[in-house]
């Protein structure tokens, strides 16, 4: 919503649609090159927003290099939220009819099943299914990026260092937007002002914003033991390395941009999960 409102003011075009083919039965390298060519065909000063993993534009001859920005979220919160959204969230009617089940396990019940050695139930979206997703996102579209490991984490970190102007940290949204606006003012001038207006108690402009409060969970509570089990997942451990790096990088960028030190201090890394 915020980016869309800035488009006519800062005179850039918006793009949300990627003509993406299912990569399940396709060569991912071929699909990556096709997506790169498609996005390279967009006119200059176009901000593209869509769920697409990192694409290696440098691997396609003649492709213009884009400026990247992306979002990252606390790994445990993202994992639980993703499961909650899939099974209980406010999704379109056709999705609810075919994909949501009122008898589905809560996140805690699903985790408890893993703790008891049950594993994933075939044909169901699992509570641990997307652990490691953010590492895979920043690693890229290659087949080997699907296998989250220390190597894919290293590639993801290098991609962030070399290609991303800013990684917006959901838990540090205001600071992230300050850095993004300072880094790319020709595109995002007015971003912070718009965000503050959206997240005001009155919500005067009616804009959706995470700062207006998280949606109430409907999938049930999670015990401390269940949370500890999830936090000890090797994949989540790698995600926290990525997350903490992104938070630390955001703080460094804020300092270089001359942003208030108090704001930067509030964005200190959360540390690795210890349960």
mmCIF file of C-alpha atoms in Angstrom:
data_model
loop_
_atom_site.group_PDB
_atom_site.id
_atom_site.type_symbol
_atom_site.label_atom_id
_atom_site.label_comp_id
_atom_site.label_asym_id
_atom_site.label_seq_id
_atom_site.Cartn_x
_atom_site.Cartn_y
_atom_site.Cartn_z
ATOM 1 C CA UNK A 1 0.000 0.000 0.000
ATOM 2 C CA UNK A 2 2.740 2.465 0.946
ATOM 3 C CA UNK A 3 4.790 1.910 -2.208
ATOM 4 C CA UNK A 4 1.710 2.112 -4.402
ATOM 5 C CA UNK A 5 0.777 5.479 -2.909
ATOM 6 C CA UNK A 6 4.256 6.839 -3.564
ATOM 7 C CA UNK A 7 4.268 5.838 -7.245
ATOM 8 C CA UNK A 8 2.402 8.869 -8.680
ATOM 9 C CA UNK A 9 4.138 11.265 -6.282
ATOM 10 C CA UNK A 10 7.682 10.102 -7.038
ATOM 11 C CA UNK A 11 6.895 9.245 -10.648
ATOM 12 C CA UNK A 12 7.737 5.589 -10.889
ATOM 13 C CA UNK A 13 5.786 2.713 -12.362
ATOM 14 C CA UNK A 14 4.514 -0.277 -10.406
ATOM 15 C CA UNK A 15 4.785 -3.915 -11.403
ATOM 16 C CA UNK A 16 3.357 -6.812 -9.415
ATOM 17 C CA UNK A 17 2.831 -9.565 -11.948
ATOM 18 C CA UNK A 18 5.526 -12.053 -12.827
ATOM 19 C CA UNK A 19 4.627 -14.449 -15.613
ATOM 20 C CA UNK A 20 6.068 -17.234 -13.576
ATOM 21 C CA UNK A 21 5.810 -20.850 -14.645
ATOM 22 C CA UNK A 22 5.666 -23.711 -12.181
ATOM 23 C CA UNK A 23 9.267 -24.731 -11.597
ATOM 24 C CA UNK A 24 8.402 -28.167 -10.248
ATOM 25 C CA UNK A 25 9.019 -29.850 -13.602
ATOM 26 C CA UNK A 26 11.191 -27.185 -15.232
ATOM 27 C CA UNK A 27 14.896 -26.558 -15.348
ATOM 28 C CA UNK A 28 15.338 -23.840 -12.736
ATOM 29 C CA UNK A 29 18.298 -22.257 -14.530
ATOM 30 C CA UNK A 30 16.193 -21.844 -17.663
ATOM 31 C CA UNK A 31 13.315 -20.437 -15.614
ATOM 32 C CA UNK A 32 15.651 -17.983 -13.879
ATOM 33 C CA UNK A 33 16.977 -16.674 -17.192
ATOM 34 C CA UNK A 34 13.425 -16.330 -18.512
ATOM 35 C CA UNK A 35 12.365 -14.318 -15.447
ATOM 36 C CA UNK A 36 15.460 -12.121 -15.704
ATOM 37 C CA UNK A 37 14.680 -11.317 -19.328
ATOM 38 C CA UNK A 38 11.049 -10.607 -18.469
ATOM 39 C CA UNK A 39 11.919 -8.221 -15.640
ATOM 40 C CA UNK A 40 14.697 -6.603 -17.673
ATOM 41 C CA UNK A 41 12.042 -5.649 -20.192
ATOM 42 C CA UNK A 42 10.288 -3.385 -17.690
ATOM 43 C CA UNK A 43 10.876 0.307 -18.249
ATOM 44 C CA UNK A 44 13.285 2.238 -16.057
ATOM 45 C CA UNK A 45 11.995 3.585 -12.741
ATOM 46 C CA UNK A 46 9.728 0.602 -12.216
ATOM 47 C CA UNK A 47 9.340 -0.796 -8.708
ATOM 48 C CA UNK A 48 8.493 -4.474 -8.877
ATOM 49 C CA UNK A 49 6.852 -6.094 -5.855
ATOM 50 C CA UNK A 50 6.176 -9.828 -5.880
ATOM 51 C CA UNK A 51 7.189 -13.052 -4.164
ATOM 52 C CA UNK A 52 10.178 -13.954 -6.314
ATOM 53 C CA UNK A 53 13.459 -15.378 -4.954
ATOM 54 C CA UNK A 54 16.737 -13.633 -5.655
ATOM 55 C CA UNK A 55 17.504 -13.733 -9.380
ATOM 56 C CA UNK A 56 21.065 -13.577 -10.683
ATOM 57 C CA UNK A 57 20.817 -10.837 -13.302
ATOM 58 C CA UNK A 58 24.600 -10.914 -13.646
ATOM 59 C CA UNK A 59 24.347 -14.404 -15.138
ATOM 60 C CA UNK A 60 22.327 -13.219 -18.144
ATOM 61 C CA UNK A 61 24.235 -11.297 -20.809
ATOM 62 C CA UNK A 62 22.843 -7.823 -21.440
ATOM 63 C CA UNK A 63 20.460 -7.853 -18.483
ATOM 64 C CA UNK A 64 20.230 -4.597 -16.542
ATOM 65 C CA UNK A 65 21.099 -4.972 -12.847
ATOM 66 C CA UNK A 66 18.192 -3.975 -10.615
ATOM 67 C CA UNK A 67 18.362 -2.418 -7.179
ATOM 68 C CA UNK A 68 17.062 -4.951 -4.693
ATOM 69 C CA UNK A 69 15.171 -4.478 -1.462
ATOM 70 C CA UNK A 70 13.314 -7.184 0.427
ATOM 71 C CA UNK A 71 11.708 -8.019 3.756
ATOM 72 C CA UNK A 72 12.812 -10.386 6.487
ATOM 73 C CA UNK A 73 10.976 -11.395 9.653
ATOM 74 C CA UNK A 74 11.870 -13.062 12.939
ATOM 75 C CA UNK A 75 12.135 -16.724 11.820
ATOM 76 C CA UNK A 76 9.988 -18.269 14.539
ATOM 77 C CA UNK A 77 7.260 -15.638 14.191
ATOM 78 C CA UNK A 78 7.283 -16.006 10.409
ATOM 79 C CA UNK A 79 7.061 -19.808 10.590
ATOM 80 C CA UNK A 80 4.101 -19.754 12.994
ATOM 81 C CA UNK A 81 2.389 -16.940 11.092
ATOM 82 C CA UNK A 82 2.744 -18.753 7.763
ATOM 83 C CA UNK A 83 1.087 -21.884 9.158
ATOM 84 C CA UNK A 84 -1.613 -19.789 10.813
ATOM 85 C CA UNK A 85 -2.327 -17.954 7.575
ATOM 86 C CA UNK A 86 -2.488 -21.118 5.482
ATOM 87 C CA UNK A 87 -5.018 -22.851 7.703
ATOM 88 C CA UNK A 88 -6.891 -20.143 9.612
ATOM 89 C CA UNK A 89 -6.082 -16.805 7.976
ATOM 90 C CA UNK A 90 -8.293 -14.317 6.117
ATOM 91 C CA UNK A 91 -7.789 -15.766 2.649
ATOM 92 C CA UNK A 92 -10.009 -15.473 -0.452
ATOM 93 C CA UNK A 93 -13.129 -17.630 -0.514
ATOM 94 C CA UNK A 94 -11.888 -20.015 -3.234
ATOM 95 C CA UNK A 95 -8.712 -20.647 -1.226
ATOM 96 C CA UNK A 96 -10.655 -21.315 1.950
ATOM 97 C CA UNK A 97 -12.929 -23.780 0.159
ATOM 98 C CA UNK A 98 -10.098 -25.854 -1.269
ATOM 99 C CA UNK A 99 -7.147 -25.349 1.080
ATOM 100 C CA UNK A 100 -8.405 -24.527 4.565
ATOM 101 C CA UNK A 101 -9.840 -27.017 7.009
ATOM 102 C CA UNK A 102 -11.608 -26.102 10.241
ATOM 103 C CA UNK A 103 -10.465 -29.462 11.660
ATOM 104 C CA UNK A 104 -6.814 -28.713 10.944
ATOM 105 C CA UNK A 105 -4.346 -28.977 13.810
ATOM 106 C CA UNK A 106 -3.221 -25.832 15.530
ATOM 107 C CA UNK A 107 0.425 -24.865 15.167
ATOM 108 C CA UNK A 108 1.121 -26.203 18.662
ATOM 109 C CA UNK A 109 -0.624 -29.506 17.949
ATOM 110 C CA UNK A 110 1.344 -29.936 14.750
ATOM 111 C CA UNK A 111 4.629 -29.228 16.577
ATOM 112 C CA UNK A 112 3.611 -31.700 19.299
ATOM 113 C CA UNK A 113 3.207 -34.338 16.609
ATOM 114 C CA UNK A 114 6.780 -33.720 15.470
ATOM 115 C CA UNK A 115 7.984 -33.909 19.069
ATOM 116 C CA UNK A 116 6.374 -37.355 19.308
ATOM 117 C CA UNK A 117 8.103 -38.484 16.129
ATOM 118 C CA UNK A 118 5.073 -38.436 13.845
ATOM 119 C CA UNK A 119 6.557 -36.292 11.093
ATOM 120 C CA UNK A 120 4.749 -34.543 8.267
ATOM 121 C CA UNK A 121 1.246 -35.682 7.312
ATOM 122 C CA UNK A 122 1.125 -36.342 3.573
ATOM 123 C CA UNK A 123 -0.937 -33.843 1.600
ATOM 124 C CA UNK A 124 -1.068 -31.233 4.371
ATOM 125 C CA UNK A 125 0.789 -27.968 4.763
ATOM 126 C CA UNK A 126 3.085 -28.702 7.705
ATOM 127 C CA UNK A 127 4.054 -26.409 10.574
ATOM 128 C CA UNK A 128 7.796 -26.918 9.916
ATOM 129 C CA UNK A 129 7.496 -27.038 6.140
ATOM 130 C CA UNK A 130 8.835 -23.541 5.514
ATOM 131 C CA UNK A 131 11.689 -23.573 8.050
ATOM 132 C CA UNK A 132 14.664 -22.259 6.087
ATOM 133 C CA UNK A 133 12.467 -20.427 3.574
ATOM 134 C CA UNK A 134 14.132 -17.031 4.037
ATOM 135 C CA UNK A 135 17.592 -18.519 3.463
ATOM 136 C CA UNK A 136 16.314 -20.108 0.260
ATOM 137 C CA UNK A 137 14.725 -16.823 -0.824
ATOM 138 C CA UNK A 138 17.958 -14.843 -0.548
ATOM 139 C CA UNK A 139 20.022 -17.713 -1.988
ATOM 140 C CA UNK A 140 18.098 -17.814 -5.243
ATOM 141 C CA UNK A 141 16.148 -19.984 -7.637
ATOM 142 C CA UNK A 142 18.776 -22.663 -8.269
ATOM 143 C CA UNK A 143 17.964 -26.251 -7.314
ATOM 144 C CA UNK A 144 20.739 -26.387 -4.737
ATOM 145 C CA UNK A 145 19.296 -23.320 -2.970
ATOM 146 C CA UNK A 146 16.328 -25.510 -2.046
ATOM 147 C CA UNK A 147 18.553 -27.530 0.276
ATOM 148 C CA UNK A 148 19.147 -25.107 3.137
ATOM 149 C CA UNK A 149 22.661 -25.502 4.514
ATOM 150 C CA UNK A 150 25.663 -23.491 5.686
ATOM 151 C CA UNK A 151 26.613 -23.150 2.024
ATOM 152 C CA UNK A 152 23.247 -21.764 0.934
ATOM 153 C CA UNK A 153 23.338 -19.440 3.954
ATOM 154 C CA UNK A 154 26.751 -18.165 2.824
ATOM 155 C CA UNK A 155 25.408 -17.511 -0.692
ATOM 156 C CA UNK A 156 22.359 -15.743 0.754
ATOM 157 C CA UNK A 157 24.555 -13.484 2.893
ATOM 158 C CA UNK A 158 26.809 -12.644 -0.049
ATOM 159 C CA UNK A 159 23.762 -11.842 -2.191
ATOM 160 C CA UNK A 160 22.501 -9.421 0.455
ATOM 161 C CA UNK A 161 25.896 -7.739 0.759
ATOM 162 C CA UNK A 162 26.322 -7.343 -2.999
ATOM 163 C CA UNK A 163 22.820 -6.719 -4.290
ATOM 164 C CA UNK A 164 20.359 -5.441 -1.686
ATOM 165 C CA UNK A 165 20.125 -1.744 -0.969
ATOM 166 C CA UNK A 166 18.122 -2.506 2.168
ATOM 167 C CA UNK A 167 16.580 -5.525 3.823
ATOM 168 C CA UNK A 168 13.489 -4.336 5.659
ATOM 169 C CA UNK A 169 13.254 -5.987 9.096
ATOM 170 C CA UNK A 170 9.590 -6.388 10.050
ATOM 171 C CA UNK A 171 10.345 -6.060 13.777
ATOM 172 C CA UNK A 172 12.236 -2.817 13.041
ATOM 173 C CA UNK A 173 9.898 -1.451 10.419
ATOM 174 C CA UNK A 174 10.214 2.260 11.150
ATOM 175 C CA UNK A 175 14.010 2.191 11.190
ATOM 176 C CA UNK A 176 13.976 0.063 8.032
ATOM 177 C CA UNK A 177 11.808 2.588 6.236
ATOM 178 C CA UNK A 178 14.041 5.445 7.380
ATOM 179 C CA UNK A 179 17.052 3.644 5.899
ATOM 180 C CA UNK A 180 15.199 2.736 2.701
ATOM 181 C CA UNK A 181 14.059 6.320 2.158
ATOM 182 C CA UNK A 182 17.550 7.667 2.867
ATOM 183 C CA UNK A 183 19.158 5.098 0.547
ATOM 184 C CA UNK A 184 16.741 5.524 -2.379
ATOM 185 C CA UNK A 185 15.125 8.971 -1.937
ATOM 186 C CA UNK A 186 14.266 9.320 -5.621
ATOM 187 C CA UNK A 187 11.864 6.397 -5.202
ATOM 188 C CA UNK A 188 10.875 6.406 -1.548
ATOM 189 C CA UNK A 189 10.701 10.043 -0.496
ATOM 190 C CA UNK A 190 7.701 10.294 1.819
ATOM 191 C CA UNK A 191 7.783 6.619 2.848
ATOM 192 C CA UNK A 192 8.389 7.322 6.543
ATOM 193 C CA UNK A 193 5.722 10.010 6.687
ATOM 194 C CA UNK A 194 3.211 7.668 5.076
ATOM 195 C CA UNK A 195 4.110 4.835 7.421
ATOM 196 C CA UNK A 196 3.744 7.007 10.522
ATOM 197 C CA UNK A 197 0.354 8.209 9.323
ATOM 198 C CA UNK A 198 -0.729 4.619 8.667
ATOM 199 C CA UNK A 199 0.397 3.418 12.072
ATOM 200 C CA UNK A 200 -1.127 6.265 14.058
ATOM 201 C CA UNK A 201 -3.733 5.260 16.686
ATOM 202 C CA UNK A 202 -6.498 6.917 14.734
ATOM 203 C CA UNK A 203 -5.580 5.146 11.510
ATOM 204 C CA UNK A 204 -6.925 8.217 9.775
ATOM 205 C CA UNK A 205 -6.048 7.191 6.252
ATOM 206 C CA UNK A 206 -7.330 3.641 6.611
ATOM 207 C CA UNK A 207 -4.156 2.091 5.272
ATOM 208 C CA UNK A 208 -3.299 -1.439 6.331
ATOM 209 C CA UNK A 209 -0.157 -1.512 8.436
ATOM 210 C CA UNK A 210 1.574 -4.081 10.613
ATOM 211 C CA UNK A 211 2.002 -1.293 13.137
ATOM 212 C CA UNK A 212 -1.743 -1.150 13.639
ATOM 213 C CA UNK A 213 -1.463 -4.413 15.520
ATOM 214 C CA UNK A 214 -1.048 -8.052 14.607
ATOM 215 C CA UNK A 215 -4.108 -10.068 13.705
ATOM 216 C CA UNK A 216 -5.434 -12.144 16.541
ATOM 217 C CA UNK A 217 -4.279 -15.742 16.336
ATOM 218 C CA UNK A 218 -7.018 -18.313 15.871
ATOM 219 C CA UNK A 219 -4.859 -21.413 15.786
ATOM 220 C CA UNK A 220 -4.331 -21.870 19.525
ATOM 221 C CA UNK A 221 -1.511 -21.333 21.988
ATOM 222 C CA UNK A 222 1.977 -22.860 21.888
ATOM 223 C CA UNK A 223 3.641 -24.267 24.994
ATOM 224 C CA UNK A 224 7.178 -23.364 26.048
ATOM 225 C CA UNK A 225 8.301 -26.918 25.283
ATOM 226 C CA UNK A 226 6.827 -26.745 21.781
ATOM 227 C CA UNK A 227 8.477 -23.390 21.137
ATOM 228 C CA UNK A 228 11.847 -24.706 22.344
ATOM 229 C CA UNK A 229 11.514 -27.683 20.003
ATOM 230 C CA UNK A 230 10.932 -25.417 17.011
ATOM 231 C CA UNK A 231 13.699 -23.010 18.003
ATOM 232 C CA UNK A 232 16.197 -25.877 18.098
ATOM 233 C CA UNK A 233 15.533 -26.765 14.473
ATOM 234 C CA UNK A 234 18.816 -26.649 12.485
ATOM 235 C CA UNK A 235 17.050 -24.829 9.648
ATOM 236 C CA UNK A 236 15.693 -22.187 11.989
ATOM 237 C CA UNK A 237 19.190 -21.790 13.466
ATOM 238 C CA UNK A 238 20.482 -20.909 9.981
ATOM 239 C CA UNK A 239 17.587 -18.508 9.491
ATOM 240 C CA UNK A 240 18.464 -16.699 12.709
ATOM 241 C CA UNK A 241 22.022 -16.238 11.457
ATOM 242 C CA UNK A 242 20.570 -14.600 8.343
ATOM 243 C CA UNK A 243 18.104 -12.549 10.378
ATOM 244 C CA UNK A 244 20.659 -11.286 12.881
ATOM 245 C CA UNK A 245 23.049 -10.373 10.074
ATOM 246 C CA UNK A 246 20.258 -8.387 8.403
ATOM 247 C CA UNK A 247 19.421 -6.535 11.620
ATOM 248 C CA UNK A 248 23.093 -5.703 12.271
ATOM 249 C CA UNK A 249 23.481 -4.497 8.679
ATOM 250 C CA UNK A 250 20.405 -2.305 9.077
ATOM 251 C CA UNK A 251 21.913 -0.697 12.187
ATOM 252 C CA UNK A 252 25.177 -0.015 10.324
ATOM 253 C CA UNK A 253 23.273 1.521 7.415
ATOM 254 C CA UNK A 254 21.310 3.713 9.810
ATOM 255 C CA UNK A 255 24.549 4.990 11.330
ATOM 256 C CA UNK A 256 26.015 5.763 7.900
ATOM 257 C CA UNK A 257 22.828 7.611 6.954
ATOM 258 C CA UNK A 258 23.113 9.725 10.105
ATOM 259 C CA UNK A 259 19.840 8.480 11.551
ATOM 260 C CA UNK A 260 19.168 9.011 15.269
ATOM 261 C CA UNK A 261 21.323 6.750 17.421
ATOM 262 C CA UNK A 262 18.360 5.914 19.655
ATOM 263 C CA UNK A 263 16.511 4.439 16.707
ATOM 264 C CA UNK A 264 19.548 2.399 15.714
ATOM 265 C CA UNK A 265 20.065 1.132 19.247
ATOM 266 C CA UNK A 266 16.481 -0.096 19.323
ATOM 267 C CA UNK A 267 17.320 -2.305 16.361
ATOM 268 C CA UNK A 268 20.078 -4.323 18.033
ATOM 269 C CA UNK A 269 20.146 -7.995 16.939
ATOM 270 C CA UNK A 270 18.005 -10.400 18.924
ATOM 271 C CA UNK A 271 20.750 -13.020 19.080
ATOM 272 C CA UNK A 272 20.628 -16.675 18.129
ATOM 273 C CA UNK A 273 17.729 -18.728 19.476
ATOM 274 C CA UNK A 274 18.528 -20.480 22.701
ATOM 275 C CA UNK A 275 15.050 -21.670 23.504
#
